[in-house]
Short mmCIF file of C-alpha atoms and ligand atoms in Angstrom, two decimals:
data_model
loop_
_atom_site.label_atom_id
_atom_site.label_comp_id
_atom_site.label_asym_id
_atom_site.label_seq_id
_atom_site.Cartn_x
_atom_site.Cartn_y
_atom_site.Cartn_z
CA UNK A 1 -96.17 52.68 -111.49
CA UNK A 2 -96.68 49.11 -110.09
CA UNK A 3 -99.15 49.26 -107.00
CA UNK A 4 -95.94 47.79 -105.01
CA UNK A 5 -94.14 51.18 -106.22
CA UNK A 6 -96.81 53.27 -105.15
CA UNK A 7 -97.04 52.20 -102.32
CA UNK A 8 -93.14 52.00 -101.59
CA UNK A 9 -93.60 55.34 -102.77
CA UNK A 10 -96.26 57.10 -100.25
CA UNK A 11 -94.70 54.87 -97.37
CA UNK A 12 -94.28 58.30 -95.44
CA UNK A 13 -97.41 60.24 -96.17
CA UNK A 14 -99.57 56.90 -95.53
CA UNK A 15 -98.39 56.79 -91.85
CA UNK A 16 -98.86 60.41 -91.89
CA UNK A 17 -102.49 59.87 -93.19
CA UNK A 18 -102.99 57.38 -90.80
CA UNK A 19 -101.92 59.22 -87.67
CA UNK A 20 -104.17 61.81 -88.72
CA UNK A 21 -106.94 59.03 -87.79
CA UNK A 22 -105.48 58.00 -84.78
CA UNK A 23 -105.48 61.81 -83.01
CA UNK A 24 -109.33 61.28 -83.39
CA UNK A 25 -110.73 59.47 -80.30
CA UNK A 26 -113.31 57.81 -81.80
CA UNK A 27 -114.21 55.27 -78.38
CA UNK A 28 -117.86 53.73 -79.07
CA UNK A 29 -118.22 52.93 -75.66
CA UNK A 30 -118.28 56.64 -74.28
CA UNK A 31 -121.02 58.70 -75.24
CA UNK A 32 -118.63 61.86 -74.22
CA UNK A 33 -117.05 60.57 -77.62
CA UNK A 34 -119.94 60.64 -80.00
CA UNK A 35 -118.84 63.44 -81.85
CA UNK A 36 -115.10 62.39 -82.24
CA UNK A 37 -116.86 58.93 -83.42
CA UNK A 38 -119.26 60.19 -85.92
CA UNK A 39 -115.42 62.68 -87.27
CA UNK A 40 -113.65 59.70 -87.51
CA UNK A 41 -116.02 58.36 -90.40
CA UNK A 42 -116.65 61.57 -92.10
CA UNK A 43 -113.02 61.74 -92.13
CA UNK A 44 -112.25 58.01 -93.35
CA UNK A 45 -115.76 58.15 -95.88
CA UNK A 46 -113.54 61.82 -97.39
CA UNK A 47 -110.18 59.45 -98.05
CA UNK A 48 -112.13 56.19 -99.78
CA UNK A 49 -113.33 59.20 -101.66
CA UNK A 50 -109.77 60.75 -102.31
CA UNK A 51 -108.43 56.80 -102.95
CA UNK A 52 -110.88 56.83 -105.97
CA UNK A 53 -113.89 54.69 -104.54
CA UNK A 54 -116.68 55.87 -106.28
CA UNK A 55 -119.05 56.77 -103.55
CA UNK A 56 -118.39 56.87 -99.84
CA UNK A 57 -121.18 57.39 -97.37
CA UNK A 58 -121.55 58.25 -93.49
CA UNK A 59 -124.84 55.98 -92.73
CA UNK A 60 -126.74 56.65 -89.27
CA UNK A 61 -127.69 54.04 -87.50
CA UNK A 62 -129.20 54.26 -83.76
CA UNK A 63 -126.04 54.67 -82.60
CA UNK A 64 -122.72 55.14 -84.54
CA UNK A 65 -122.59 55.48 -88.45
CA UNK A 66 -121.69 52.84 -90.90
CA UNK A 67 -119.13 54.10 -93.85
CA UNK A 68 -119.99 52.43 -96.45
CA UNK A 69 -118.06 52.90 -100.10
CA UNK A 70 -117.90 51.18 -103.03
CA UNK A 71 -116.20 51.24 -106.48
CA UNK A 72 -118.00 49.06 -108.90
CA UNK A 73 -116.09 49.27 -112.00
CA UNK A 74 -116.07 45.54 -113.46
CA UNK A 75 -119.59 45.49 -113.95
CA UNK A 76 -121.23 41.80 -113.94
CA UNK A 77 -118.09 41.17 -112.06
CA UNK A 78 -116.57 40.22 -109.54
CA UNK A 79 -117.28 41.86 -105.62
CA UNK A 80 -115.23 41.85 -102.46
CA UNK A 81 -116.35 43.45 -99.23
CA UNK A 82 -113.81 44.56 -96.97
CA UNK A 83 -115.08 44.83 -93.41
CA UNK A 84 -113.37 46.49 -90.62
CA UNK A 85 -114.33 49.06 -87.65
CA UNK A 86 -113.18 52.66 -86.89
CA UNK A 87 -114.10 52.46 -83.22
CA UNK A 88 -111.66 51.64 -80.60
CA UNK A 89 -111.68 50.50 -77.07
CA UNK A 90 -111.70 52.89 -74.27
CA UNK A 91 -107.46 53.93 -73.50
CA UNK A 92 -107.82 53.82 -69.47
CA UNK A 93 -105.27 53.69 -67.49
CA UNK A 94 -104.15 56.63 -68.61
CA UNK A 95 -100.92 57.09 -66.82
CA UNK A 96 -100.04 53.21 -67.69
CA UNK A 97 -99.13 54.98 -71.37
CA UNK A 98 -95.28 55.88 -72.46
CA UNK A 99 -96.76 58.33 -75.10
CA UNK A 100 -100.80 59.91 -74.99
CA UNK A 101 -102.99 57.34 -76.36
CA UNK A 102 -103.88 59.31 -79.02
CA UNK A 103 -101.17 61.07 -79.92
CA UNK A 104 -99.41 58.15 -82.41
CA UNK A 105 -95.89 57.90 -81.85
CA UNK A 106 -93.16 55.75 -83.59
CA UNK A 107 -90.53 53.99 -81.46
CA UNK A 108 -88.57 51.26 -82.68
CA UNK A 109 -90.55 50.42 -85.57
CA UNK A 110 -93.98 50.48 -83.68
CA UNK A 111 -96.69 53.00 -84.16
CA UNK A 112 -98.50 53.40 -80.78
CA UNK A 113 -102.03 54.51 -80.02
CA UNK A 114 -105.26 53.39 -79.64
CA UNK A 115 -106.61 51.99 -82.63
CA UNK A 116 -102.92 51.53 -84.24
CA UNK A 117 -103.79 48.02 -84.99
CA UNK A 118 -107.09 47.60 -83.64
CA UNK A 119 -108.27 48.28 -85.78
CA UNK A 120 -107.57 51.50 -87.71
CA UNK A 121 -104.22 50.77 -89.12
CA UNK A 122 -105.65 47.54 -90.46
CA UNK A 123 -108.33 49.38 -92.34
CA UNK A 124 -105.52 52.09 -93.44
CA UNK A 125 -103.70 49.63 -95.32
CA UNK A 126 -107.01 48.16 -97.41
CA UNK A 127 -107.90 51.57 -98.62
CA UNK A 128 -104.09 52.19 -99.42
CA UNK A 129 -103.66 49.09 -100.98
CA UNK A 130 -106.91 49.86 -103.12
CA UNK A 131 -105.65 53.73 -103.73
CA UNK A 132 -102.84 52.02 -105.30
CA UNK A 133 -104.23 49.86 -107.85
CA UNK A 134 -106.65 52.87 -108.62
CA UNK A 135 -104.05 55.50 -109.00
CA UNK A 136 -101.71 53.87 -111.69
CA UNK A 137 -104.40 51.93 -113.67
CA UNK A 138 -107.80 53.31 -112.78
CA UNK A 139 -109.09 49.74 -112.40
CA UNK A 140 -109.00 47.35 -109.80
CA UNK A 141 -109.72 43.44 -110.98
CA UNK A 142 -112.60 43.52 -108.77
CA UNK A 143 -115.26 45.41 -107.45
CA UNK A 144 -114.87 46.70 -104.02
CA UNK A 145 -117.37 47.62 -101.06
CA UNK A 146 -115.36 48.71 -97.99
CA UNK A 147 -117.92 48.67 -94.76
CA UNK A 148 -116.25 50.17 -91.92
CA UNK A 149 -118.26 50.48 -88.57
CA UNK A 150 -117.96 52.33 -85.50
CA UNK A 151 -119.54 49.66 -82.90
CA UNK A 152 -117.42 46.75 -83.17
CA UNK A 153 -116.20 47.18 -80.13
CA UNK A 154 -119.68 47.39 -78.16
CA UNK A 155 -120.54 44.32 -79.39
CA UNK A 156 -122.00 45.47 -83.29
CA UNK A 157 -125.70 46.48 -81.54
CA UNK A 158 -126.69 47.44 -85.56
CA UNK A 159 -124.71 45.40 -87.60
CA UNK A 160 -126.49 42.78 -88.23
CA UNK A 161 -129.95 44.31 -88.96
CA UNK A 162 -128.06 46.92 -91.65
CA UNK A 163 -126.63 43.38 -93.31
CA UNK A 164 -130.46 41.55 -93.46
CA UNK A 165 -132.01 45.02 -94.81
CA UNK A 166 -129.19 45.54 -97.26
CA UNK A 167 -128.68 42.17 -98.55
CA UNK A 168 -129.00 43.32 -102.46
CA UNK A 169 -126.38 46.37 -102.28
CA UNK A 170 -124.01 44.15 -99.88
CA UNK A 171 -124.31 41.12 -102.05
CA UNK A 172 -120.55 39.82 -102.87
CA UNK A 173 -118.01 36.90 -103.40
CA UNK A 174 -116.24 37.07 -100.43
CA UNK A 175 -115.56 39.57 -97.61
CA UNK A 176 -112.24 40.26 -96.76
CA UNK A 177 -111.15 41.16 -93.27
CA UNK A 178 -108.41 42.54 -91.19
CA UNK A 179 -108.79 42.75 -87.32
CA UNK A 180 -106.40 39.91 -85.95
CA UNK A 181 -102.80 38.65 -85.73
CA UNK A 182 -100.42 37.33 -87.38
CA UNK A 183 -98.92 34.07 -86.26
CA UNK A 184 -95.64 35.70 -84.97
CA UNK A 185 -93.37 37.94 -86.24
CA UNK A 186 -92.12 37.05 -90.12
CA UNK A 187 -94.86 34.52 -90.27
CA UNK A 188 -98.10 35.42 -91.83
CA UNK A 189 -102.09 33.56 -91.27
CA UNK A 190 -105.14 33.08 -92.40
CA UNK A 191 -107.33 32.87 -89.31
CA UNK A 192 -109.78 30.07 -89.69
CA UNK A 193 -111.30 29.85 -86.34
CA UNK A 194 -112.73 32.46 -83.82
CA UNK A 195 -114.13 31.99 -80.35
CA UNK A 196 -117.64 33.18 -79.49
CA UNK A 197 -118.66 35.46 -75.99
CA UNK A 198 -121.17 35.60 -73.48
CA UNK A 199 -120.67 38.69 -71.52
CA UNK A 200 -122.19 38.79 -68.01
CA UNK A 201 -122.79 41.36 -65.31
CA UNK A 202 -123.85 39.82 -62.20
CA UNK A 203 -125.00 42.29 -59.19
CA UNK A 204 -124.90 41.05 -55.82
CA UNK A 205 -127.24 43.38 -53.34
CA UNK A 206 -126.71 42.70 -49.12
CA UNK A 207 -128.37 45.26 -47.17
CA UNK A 208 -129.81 48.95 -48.20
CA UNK A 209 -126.64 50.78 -47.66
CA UNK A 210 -123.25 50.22 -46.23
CA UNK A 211 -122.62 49.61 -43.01
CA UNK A 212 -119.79 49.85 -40.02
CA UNK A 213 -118.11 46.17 -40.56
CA UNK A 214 -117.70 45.89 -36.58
CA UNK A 215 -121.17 46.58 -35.76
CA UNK A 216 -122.95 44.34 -38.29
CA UNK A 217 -120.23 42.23 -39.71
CA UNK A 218 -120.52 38.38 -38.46
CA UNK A 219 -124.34 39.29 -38.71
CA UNK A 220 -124.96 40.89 -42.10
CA UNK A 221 -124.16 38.88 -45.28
CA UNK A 222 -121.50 40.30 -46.67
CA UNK A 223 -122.50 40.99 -50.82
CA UNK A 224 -118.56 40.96 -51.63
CA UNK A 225 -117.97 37.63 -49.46
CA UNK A 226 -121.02 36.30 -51.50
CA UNK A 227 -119.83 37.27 -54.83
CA UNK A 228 -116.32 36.08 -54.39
CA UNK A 229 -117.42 32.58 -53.09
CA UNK A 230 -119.96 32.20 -55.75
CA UNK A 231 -116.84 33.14 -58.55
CA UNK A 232 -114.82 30.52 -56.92
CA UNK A 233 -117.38 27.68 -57.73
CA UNK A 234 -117.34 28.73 -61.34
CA UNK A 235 -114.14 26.69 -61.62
CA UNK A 236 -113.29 23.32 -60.45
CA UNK A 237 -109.91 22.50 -59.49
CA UNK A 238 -108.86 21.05 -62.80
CA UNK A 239 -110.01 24.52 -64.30
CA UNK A 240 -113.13 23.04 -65.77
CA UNK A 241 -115.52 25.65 -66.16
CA UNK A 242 -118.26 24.62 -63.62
CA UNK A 243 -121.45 24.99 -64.89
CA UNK A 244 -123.76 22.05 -65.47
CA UNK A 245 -124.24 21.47 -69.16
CA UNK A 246 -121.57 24.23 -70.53
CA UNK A 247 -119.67 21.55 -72.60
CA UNK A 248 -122.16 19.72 -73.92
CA UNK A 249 -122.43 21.46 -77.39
CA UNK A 250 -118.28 21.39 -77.26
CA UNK A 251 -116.86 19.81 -80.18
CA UNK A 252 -114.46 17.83 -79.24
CA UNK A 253 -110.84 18.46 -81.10
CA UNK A 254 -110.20 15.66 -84.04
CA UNK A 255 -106.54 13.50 -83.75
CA UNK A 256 -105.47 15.54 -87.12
CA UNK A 257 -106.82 19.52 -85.79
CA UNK A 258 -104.31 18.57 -82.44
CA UNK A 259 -101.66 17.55 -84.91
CA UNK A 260 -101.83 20.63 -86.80
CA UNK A 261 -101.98 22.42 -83.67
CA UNK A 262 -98.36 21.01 -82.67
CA UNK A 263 -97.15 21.05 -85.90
CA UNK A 264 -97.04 25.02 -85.77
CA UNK A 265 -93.97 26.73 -84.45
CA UNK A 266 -95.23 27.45 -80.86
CA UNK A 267 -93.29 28.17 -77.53
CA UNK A 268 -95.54 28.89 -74.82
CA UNK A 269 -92.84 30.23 -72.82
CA UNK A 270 -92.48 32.99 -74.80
CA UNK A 271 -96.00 33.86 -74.11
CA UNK A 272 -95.34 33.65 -70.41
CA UNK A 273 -92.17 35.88 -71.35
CA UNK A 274 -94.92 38.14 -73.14
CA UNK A 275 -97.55 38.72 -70.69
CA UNK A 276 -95.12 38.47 -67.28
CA UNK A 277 -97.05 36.16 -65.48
CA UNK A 278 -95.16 33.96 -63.34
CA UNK A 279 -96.76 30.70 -65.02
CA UNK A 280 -99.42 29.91 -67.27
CA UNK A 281 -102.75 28.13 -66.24
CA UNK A 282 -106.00 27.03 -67.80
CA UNK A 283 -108.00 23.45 -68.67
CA UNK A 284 -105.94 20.53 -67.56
CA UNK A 285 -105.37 18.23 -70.21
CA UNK A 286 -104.75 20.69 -73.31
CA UNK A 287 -101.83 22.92 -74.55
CA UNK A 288 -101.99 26.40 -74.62
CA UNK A 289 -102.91 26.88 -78.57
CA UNK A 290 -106.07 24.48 -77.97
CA UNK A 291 -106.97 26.50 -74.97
CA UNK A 292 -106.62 29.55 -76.90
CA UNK A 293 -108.42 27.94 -79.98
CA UNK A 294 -110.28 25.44 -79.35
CA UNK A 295 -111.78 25.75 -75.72
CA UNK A 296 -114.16 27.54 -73.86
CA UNK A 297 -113.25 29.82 -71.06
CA UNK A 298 -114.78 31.75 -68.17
CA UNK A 299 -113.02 35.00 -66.64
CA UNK A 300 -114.16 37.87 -64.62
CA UNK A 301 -113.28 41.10 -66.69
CA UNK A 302 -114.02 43.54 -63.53
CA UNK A 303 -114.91 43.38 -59.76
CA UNK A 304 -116.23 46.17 -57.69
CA UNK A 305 -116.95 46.72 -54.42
CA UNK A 306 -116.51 48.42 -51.01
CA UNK A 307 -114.11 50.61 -50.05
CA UNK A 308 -110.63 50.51 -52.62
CA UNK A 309 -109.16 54.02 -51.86
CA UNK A 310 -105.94 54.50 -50.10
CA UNK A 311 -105.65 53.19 -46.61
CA UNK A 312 -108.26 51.26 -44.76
CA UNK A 313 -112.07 51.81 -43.78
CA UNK A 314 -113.48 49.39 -41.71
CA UNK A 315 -116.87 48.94 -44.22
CA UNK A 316 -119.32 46.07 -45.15
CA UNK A 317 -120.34 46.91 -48.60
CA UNK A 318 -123.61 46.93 -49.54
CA UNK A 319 -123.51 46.00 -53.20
CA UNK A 320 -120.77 44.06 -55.18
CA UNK A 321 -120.44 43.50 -59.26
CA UNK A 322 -119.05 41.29 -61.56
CA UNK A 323 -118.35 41.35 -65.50
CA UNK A 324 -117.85 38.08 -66.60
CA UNK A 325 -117.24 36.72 -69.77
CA UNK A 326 -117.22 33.53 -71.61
CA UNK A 327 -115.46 33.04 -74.79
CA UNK A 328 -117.37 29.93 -76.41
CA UNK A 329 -116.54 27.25 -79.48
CA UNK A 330 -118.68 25.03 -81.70
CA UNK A 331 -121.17 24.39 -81.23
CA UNK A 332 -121.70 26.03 -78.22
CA UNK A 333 -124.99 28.33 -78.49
CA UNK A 334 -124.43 32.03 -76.92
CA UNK A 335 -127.98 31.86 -75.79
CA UNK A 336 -127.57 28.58 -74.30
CA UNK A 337 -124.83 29.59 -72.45
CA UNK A 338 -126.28 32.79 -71.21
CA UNK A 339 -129.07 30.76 -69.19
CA UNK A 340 -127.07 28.19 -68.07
CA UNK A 341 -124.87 30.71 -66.60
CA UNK A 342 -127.51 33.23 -64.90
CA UNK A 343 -129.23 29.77 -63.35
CA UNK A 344 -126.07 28.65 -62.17
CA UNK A 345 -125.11 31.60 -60.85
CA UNK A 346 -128.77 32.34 -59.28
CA UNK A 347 -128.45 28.99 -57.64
CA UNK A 348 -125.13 29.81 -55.75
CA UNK A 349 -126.59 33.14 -54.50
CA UNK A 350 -126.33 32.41 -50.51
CA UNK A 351 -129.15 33.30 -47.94
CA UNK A 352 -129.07 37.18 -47.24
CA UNK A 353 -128.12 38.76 -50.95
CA UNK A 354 -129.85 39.21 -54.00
CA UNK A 355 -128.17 38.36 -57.14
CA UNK A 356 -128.81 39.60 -60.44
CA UNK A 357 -127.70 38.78 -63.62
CA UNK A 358 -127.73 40.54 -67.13
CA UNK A 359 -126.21 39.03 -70.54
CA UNK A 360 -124.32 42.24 -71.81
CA UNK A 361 -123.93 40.86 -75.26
CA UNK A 362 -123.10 37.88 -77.20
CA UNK A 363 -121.96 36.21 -80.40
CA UNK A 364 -121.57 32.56 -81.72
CA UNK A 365 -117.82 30.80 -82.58
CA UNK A 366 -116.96 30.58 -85.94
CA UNK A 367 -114.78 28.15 -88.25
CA UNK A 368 -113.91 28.88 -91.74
CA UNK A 369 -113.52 26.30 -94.82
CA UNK A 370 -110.43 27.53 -95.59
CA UNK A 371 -110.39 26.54 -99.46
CA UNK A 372 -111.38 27.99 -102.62
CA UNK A 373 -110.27 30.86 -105.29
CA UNK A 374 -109.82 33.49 -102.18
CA UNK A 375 -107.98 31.59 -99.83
CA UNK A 376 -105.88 30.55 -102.63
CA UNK A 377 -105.19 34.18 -103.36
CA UNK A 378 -104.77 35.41 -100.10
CA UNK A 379 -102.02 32.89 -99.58
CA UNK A 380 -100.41 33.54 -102.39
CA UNK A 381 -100.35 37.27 -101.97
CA UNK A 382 -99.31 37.34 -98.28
CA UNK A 383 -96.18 34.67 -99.00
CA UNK A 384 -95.59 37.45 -102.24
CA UNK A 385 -95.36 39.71 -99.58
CA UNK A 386 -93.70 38.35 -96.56
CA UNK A 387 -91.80 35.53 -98.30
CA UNK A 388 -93.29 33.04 -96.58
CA UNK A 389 -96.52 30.57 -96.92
CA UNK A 390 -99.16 31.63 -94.14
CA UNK A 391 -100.67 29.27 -91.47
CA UNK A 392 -103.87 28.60 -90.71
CA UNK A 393 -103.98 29.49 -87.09
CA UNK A 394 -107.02 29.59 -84.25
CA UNK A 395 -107.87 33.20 -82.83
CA UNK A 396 -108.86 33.39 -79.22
CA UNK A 397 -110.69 36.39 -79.59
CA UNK A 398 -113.85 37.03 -80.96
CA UNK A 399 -115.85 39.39 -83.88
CA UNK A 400 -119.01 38.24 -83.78
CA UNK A 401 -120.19 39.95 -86.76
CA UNK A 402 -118.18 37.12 -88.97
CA UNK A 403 -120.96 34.50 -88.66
CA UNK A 404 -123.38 37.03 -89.69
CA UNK A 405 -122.02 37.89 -92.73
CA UNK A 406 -121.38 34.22 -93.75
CA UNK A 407 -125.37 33.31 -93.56
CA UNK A 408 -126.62 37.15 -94.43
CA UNK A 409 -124.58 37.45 -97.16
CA UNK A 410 -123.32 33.97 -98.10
CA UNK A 411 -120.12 34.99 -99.32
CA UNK A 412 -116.88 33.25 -97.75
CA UNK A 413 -114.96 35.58 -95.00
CA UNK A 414 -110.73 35.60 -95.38
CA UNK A 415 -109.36 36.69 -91.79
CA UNK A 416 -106.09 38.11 -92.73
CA UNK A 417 -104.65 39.96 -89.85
CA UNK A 418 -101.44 42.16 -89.64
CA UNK A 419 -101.14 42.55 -86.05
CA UNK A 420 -98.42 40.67 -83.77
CA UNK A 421 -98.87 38.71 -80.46
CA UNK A 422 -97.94 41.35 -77.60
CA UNK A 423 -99.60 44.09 -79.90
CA UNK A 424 -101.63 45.69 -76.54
CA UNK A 425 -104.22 45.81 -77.96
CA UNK A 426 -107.23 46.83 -75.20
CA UNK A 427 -104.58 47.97 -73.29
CA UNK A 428 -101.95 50.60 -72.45
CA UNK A 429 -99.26 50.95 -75.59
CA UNK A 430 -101.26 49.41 -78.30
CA UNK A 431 -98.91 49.67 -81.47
CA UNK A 432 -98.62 48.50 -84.75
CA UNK A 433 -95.90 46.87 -86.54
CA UNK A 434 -94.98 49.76 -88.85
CA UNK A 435 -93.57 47.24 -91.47
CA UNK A 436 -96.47 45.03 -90.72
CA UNK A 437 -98.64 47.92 -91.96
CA UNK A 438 -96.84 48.66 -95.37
CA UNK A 439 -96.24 44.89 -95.86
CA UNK A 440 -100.06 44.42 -95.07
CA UNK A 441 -100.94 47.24 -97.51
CA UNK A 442 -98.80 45.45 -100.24
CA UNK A 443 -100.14 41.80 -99.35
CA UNK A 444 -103.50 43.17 -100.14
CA UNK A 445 -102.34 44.99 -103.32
CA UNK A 446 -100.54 41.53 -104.34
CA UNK A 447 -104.40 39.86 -103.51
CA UNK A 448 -106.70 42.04 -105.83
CA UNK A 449 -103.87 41.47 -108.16
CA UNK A 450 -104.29 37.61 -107.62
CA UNK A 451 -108.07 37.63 -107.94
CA UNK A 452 -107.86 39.26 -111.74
CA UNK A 453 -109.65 36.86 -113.90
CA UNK A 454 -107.14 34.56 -116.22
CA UNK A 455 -107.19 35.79 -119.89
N1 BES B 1 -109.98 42.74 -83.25
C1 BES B 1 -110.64 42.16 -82.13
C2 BES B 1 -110.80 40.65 -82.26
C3 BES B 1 -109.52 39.98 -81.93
C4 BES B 1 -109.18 39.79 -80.62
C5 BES B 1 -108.63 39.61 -82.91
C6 BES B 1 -107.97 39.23 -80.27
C7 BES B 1 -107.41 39.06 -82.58
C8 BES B 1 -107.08 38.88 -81.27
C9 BES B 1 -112.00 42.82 -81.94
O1 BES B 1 -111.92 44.22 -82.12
C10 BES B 1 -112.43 42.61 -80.52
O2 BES B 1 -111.84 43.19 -79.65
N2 BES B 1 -113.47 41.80 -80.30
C11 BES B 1 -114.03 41.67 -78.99
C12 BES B 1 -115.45 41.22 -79.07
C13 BES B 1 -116.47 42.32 -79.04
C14 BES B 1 -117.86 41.73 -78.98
C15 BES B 1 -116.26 43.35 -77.99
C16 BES B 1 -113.30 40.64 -78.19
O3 BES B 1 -112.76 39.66 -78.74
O4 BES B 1 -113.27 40.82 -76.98
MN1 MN B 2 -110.87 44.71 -83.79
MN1 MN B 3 -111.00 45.09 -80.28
#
């Protein structure tokens, strides 16, 4: 059997497999999860195992485990890494879901959970693509190292150190990864660009505790007043981000990287469709796939304070708190940005509050050189697969990990990603393209298949 026809073959007990995965909450942001967390990759290290890797382990870390497995059976050959995560984001609100969050359900061709695409289904379809070459031939063209991790989503706290101390056993020719989008429905991409982040928390302290807002308001600086005027002047009216120095490590966009961004098939109306807002907003002077891309952006991710129950209490809070984040592009350094932004932000504070601020966590921007005998694969493989040449397409979002492992490791990184625009994912009704998933799986078959050596 081909590893197309296995595949075709175990469509239904692969989804099954996978929805087995899914039920587990494994949320690395919630310690009240830890356990679920550290199931999640004994259960995914026991598949790679049951795939035919050749070793699959559950590594601690200090905080959740790496699974890291590897078949090495083209000695003096070849290596791929495949990176992905098993951790998923928090699924709150709860009663914004259709179906439980994890409890995967199938309607009209979408698989929906938490995870489904981000970024467990993703990882699904590598080891079944993998399984498949395995199970007909017992070979694979290549060897393979799958490194799956369960803090992605807090921001990869161990990552990095686990790459520089295992530099030897990681060492490879390229890493392979799946954890974005597609370019739209029917049209496949190579992701050669990611934005960086500089996540803030900024904690604005008035007086010791709160207080009647008749009695002391007029005469008490109000922390929530303070916070909201100081978030204002983080954007000037052409929606410049406001802080003094935050473009100057910008690189501008070249004549030929705006072409290519209006040569792709883009309708930003359907992305207002998408997302329901009345009208779309952002830098003046740029069009939504270079804001997406190629900008840098500031937005508050949560706000807190006073009183938010049901009716009204008359209350001048004494505390209010920001999380604000920054998504960043070359050259912009995540350090950089960090200070610029806390001595901005210190600067605004107004007589009569404290304000603190904390960098949460952070990661550099990333561009690929999209050439060479991988990216050639990969592109023939996915238009094998979904009939149709991918594009090379900007990703707003960020993993910072990618930069690490292109200096730790050296090896090239290939961002293919099998998700859609509109996926959810973060947020209530996260699916999965369920013939994104077995196309995936076979576009990643098609790839080890491209990389065998001529002859
Ligand atoms: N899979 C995403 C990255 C991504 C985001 C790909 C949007 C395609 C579209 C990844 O799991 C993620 O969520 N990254 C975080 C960064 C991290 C430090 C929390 C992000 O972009 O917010
Ligand atoms: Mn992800
Ligand atoms: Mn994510």
């Amino acid at each position: 059997m081909s590893p197309t026809e296995y595949l075709n073959h175990h469509r239904e007990r692969n989804l099954e497999e996978l929805s087995h995965f899914l039920r587990i909450p494994s949320v690395s942001a919630k310690s009240e999860h830890r356990e679920d967390t550290r199931r999640a990759a004994e259960w995914l290290a026991e598949r790679m195992l049951e795939a035919g890797l050749h070793s699959a382990e559950v590594i601690a870390t200090g905080g959740h485990p790496i699974v890291l497995a590897e078949w090495r059976g083209v000695p003096g050959g070849e290596t791929v890494l495949v990176y992905g995560h098993y951790d998923v984001q928090p699924a709150e609100p709860l009663d914004e879901w259709t179906s439980s969050p994890f409890e995967p359900e199938i309607r009209d061709g979408k698989l929906f959970a938490r995870g489904s695409v981000d970024d467990k289904g993703q990882v699904y379809l590598h080891l079944k693509a993998v399984e498949a070459h395995l199970a007909g031939t017992k070979q694979l063209p290549v060897n393979v190292v799958f490194l799956v991790e369960g803090e992605e989503e807090v921001g990869s706290p161990h990552l990095a150190e686990f790459l520089e101390s295992n530099t030897e056993r990681l060492r490879c020719d390229a890493v392979l990864i799946s954890d974005t989008t597609m370019f739209a429905e029917g049209i496949p991409a190579i992701t050669v660009g990611l934005r960086g982040l500089a996540y803030m928390e900024v904690r604005v302290q008035g007086p010791t505790g709160d207080l009647h807002s008749g009695s002391y308001g007029g005469a008490v600086v109000n922390p929530a007043n303070a916070l909201a005027k100081i978030i204002a002047q983080l954007h000037d009216d052409r929606g410049r981000v406001a802080i003094p120095g935050f473009y100057n490590e910008v690189r501008q966009l070249s004549g030929d990287e705006r072409q290519a961004l209006r040569d792709l098939p883009y309708d930003e109306e359907t992305l207002r469709e998408q997302t329901g807002a009345p009208a779309l907003g952002g830098e003046a002077g740029f069009t939504v796939l270079e804001r997406l891309g190629a900008r840098p952006t500031l937005d508050v991710n949560g706000l807190l304070s006073g009183y938010t129950g049901e009716g009204a209490k008359t209350v001048l809070p004494a505390r209010a708190m920001a999380k604000i984040s920054m998504r960043l592009v070359p050259d912009q350094d995540y350090r950089t940005i960090e200070k610029l932004f806390a001595d901005h932000v210190r600067r605004l504070a107004p007589v009569g509050v404290t304000v603190e601020v904390e960098a949460l966590h952070g990661g550099h921007a990333w561009r690929a050189q999209p050439e060479g005998p991988v990216f050639d694969a990969a592109t023939r493989a996915l238009e094998s697969a979904f009939g149709r040449a991918p594009v090379h397409m900007r990703e707003g979002g960020s993993i910072p990990i990618v930069r690490a492992f292109q200096n730790t490791l050296g090896a090239p990184v290939v961002l293919i990603g099998f998700g859609l625009p509109g996926e959810n994912a973060h947020a209530p009704n996260e699916w999965m393209s369920v013939d994104n998933f077995h196309r995936g799986a076979e576009a990643i078959a098609r790839l080890y298949e491209e990389l065998r050596p001529a002859g």
